Each structure stands twice: as structure tokens, then as C-alpha cells.
Amino acid sequence: MIAQLLPTEVVAVDATLDPPEATLFPEEAEQIRNAVEKRRLEFTTARWCARRALAGLGLPAMPILPGLRGAPQWAPDVVGSMTHCNGYRAAAVARTSDMAAIGIDAEPNDTLPEGILESIALPQERGWVRQLMRTAPEVCWDRLLFSMKESVYKAWFPLTGRELDFEDALITVNPLARTFRARLLLPASALKEGDPTGFSGRWSAGGGVLVSAIAVPATVPATVGGQQNAPYQMLVGSAA
Ligand SMILES: CC(C)(COP(=O)(O)OP(=O)(O)OC[C@H]1O[C@@H](n2cnc3c(N)ncnc32)[C@H](O)[C@@H]1OP(=O)(O)O)[C@@H](O)C(=O)NCCC(=O)NCCS
């Protein structure tokens, strides 16, 4: 499911079951020593996916430990991202020579709990979410918006080492092409040289799961209007 959302330079592996043969390195196991079973399983299977993905890049199995603010620590020449939700786990990795950042996120295709949309969505985003909830109710657009923002954060944080709030990214979606864009709303004073000012990504829905994915090429600025954001018609919530 996830590999189709990412460029060929990215190796992505997903799983809908927890393989019994999945194991952890001792230092990884230490990280979840006191965790409940659900956490152990998602942590372990995401790393099983990651090691298979790393093997696809020709790299050996290695521990993948949580680093600053929980961001996974990859080998120096690797970028990647992991996600897990009920019934779905995934990892995506690439060489830093090809990609500057990857952000992936999976969520159940269920509507957000009451009140959450208001806390994560900008007014313009609430507008397209409500419209699409009426016209294409097979996708929980509120949850998909949440997933896209999580993908943005997972790409942003390893690139910059800085936090990003939900109101800092304005998401627009193309429901037919299954693409999305994030325009960062940070004031110029909050941006440092080389920071991305936007991201573009792809999304999918299937098997009760929503997945969003962003891959930032190493050689192209991650800005809206950059080459990676080749123009496409924004059908809903167009803001770019
Ligand atoms: C960290 C966060 C993005 C994780 O997303 P989630 O939907 O809760 O959980 P997922 O299962 O999809 O992803 C978990 C994985 O994200 C990765 N992750 C955690 N913190 C991360 C960070 N700071 N940067 C990048 N990746 C991170 C880890 O690999 C983690 O898996 P692991 O704990 O097994 O190693 C989320 O909990 C969070 O803190 N969000 C607030 C910030 C935010 O989203 N802002 C919106 C900006 S528009």
C-alpha cells in the first residue's frame, strides 16, 4: 500500500499482521522493557518492516532506536520514517544522496473523536473536510487531514530538529489525484536558511486504513513551487 505512494528511490515495506519471527536488538528491546503488549508489537513489527526496507537498499540489519523527541535514529547516510496503527505497520527508507526527508503516517479510517478536528485543523481545512465528508464519505477526511499533518511533522522534525504545531501547516488536498500539499505558515523570523516552506505528498485509503506519505528529494528545495511540487489542479481547499 505505502510503496505506491513514494518515489522509486524510497524502499517501503508494510505489514498488516505481526510476524512471529520479528525480533529486536537488545538495545531496542530495552526501550520497550515496560511497555504493554500492543506497544511491543507495533514497535517490533515497524522495525521488522524497516530492516526489510534497509535490506532493499543493500544495508545490513541494525538497531533503530528512538532519538530526540522520539525521532528514529537511522545510519548517517539513511533517512526514513515509521508508522503504526491498529492492523497496519510500515517503514520507508532512502539514501541521503536521494532523499532529504521522508514522513509517513497511517491512521484507521474512522472519524476523529469529538472535538479533535477543531484542535488540529485551520478554518480553511475544516471547510474542505466538511465538504468532502458529504460528497465522499467513504474516506474519513478529518482523520486523513490528521495523518497528513503527522507526515508533515515526521518529515519536518528530522530535517530541522524543531517542533511544528498543527496550526503551522495548511493542508490542501486533491481527492481525485490522491495528492496533498502542506504550506507552512511559520513567520519568516521562525525560519532558518534551508528550511522547507512546504511539502507535497500522496495518500491512499484501503483495508480500513488511511496512509499519507511525503518524500523530499535531496536535490530539490522542499518548497511549494519547487520542482517536486509540479503543478496539479487543486480541487479542494486550494490555497497555494
Ligand atoms: C510523533 C508523532 C508524529 C507520531 O505520530 P503518531 O500518529 O502518534 O504515531 P505513528 O505510529 O504514526 O508514528 C510513530 C513513529 O513516529 C516516529 N516518530 C516519533 N517521534 C518522531 C519525531 N519527532 N520525528 C519523526 N518521527 C518521529 C517513530 O518512529 C515512531 O515509532 P516508534 O516509537 O515505534 O519508533 C505524534 O505523536 C506527535 O507527537 N505529533 C505532534 C506533532 C505534530 O504532529 N504536529 C503537526 C504539525 S503540522
Coordinates of N, CA and C in Angstrom, one line a residue, residues 55 93 97 103 107 154 178 182 197 203-204 216 231 236:
A55 N 17.3 -3.6 3.9 CA 17.9 -4.6 3.1 C 17.7 -4.3 1.6
V93 N 12.5 4.0 3.8 CA 13.9 4.4 3.9 C 14.4 4.8 2.6
S97 N 21.6 10.5 -0.3 CA 22.0 11.0 -1.6 C 20.8 11.2 -2.5
G103 N 8.4 11.3 5.4 CA 7.4 11.3 6.5 C 6.2 10.4 6.1
E107 N -3.4 5.8 9.7 CA -4.4 6.0 10.7 C -5.6 5.1 10.4
K154 N 6.7 14.4 10.7 CA 7.8 13.4 10.7 C 8.8 13.7 9.6
R178 N -5.3 12.0 -5.4 CA -4.9 11.5 -4.1 C -3.5 12.0 -3.8
A182 N 1.3 20.7 1.8 CA 1.3 21.4 3.0 C 2.1 22.7 2.8
T197 N 9.6 25.3 3.1 CA 8.4 26.1 3.4 C 7.1 25.4 3.0
W203 N -1.6 10.2 -0.8 CA -2.3 9.4 0.2 C -3.1 8.3 -0.4
S204 N -3.5 7.4 0.4 CA -4.4 6.3 -0.1 C -5.3 5.9 1.1
V216 N 10.9 14.0 0.4 CA 11.6 15.3 0.0 C 12.9 14.9 -0.8
P231 N 3.0 21.4 -10.8 CA 1.7 21.9 -10.7 C 0.6 20.8 -11.0
V236 N -9.8 21.0 -4.1 CA -10.5 21.3 -2.9 C -9.5 22.1 -1.9

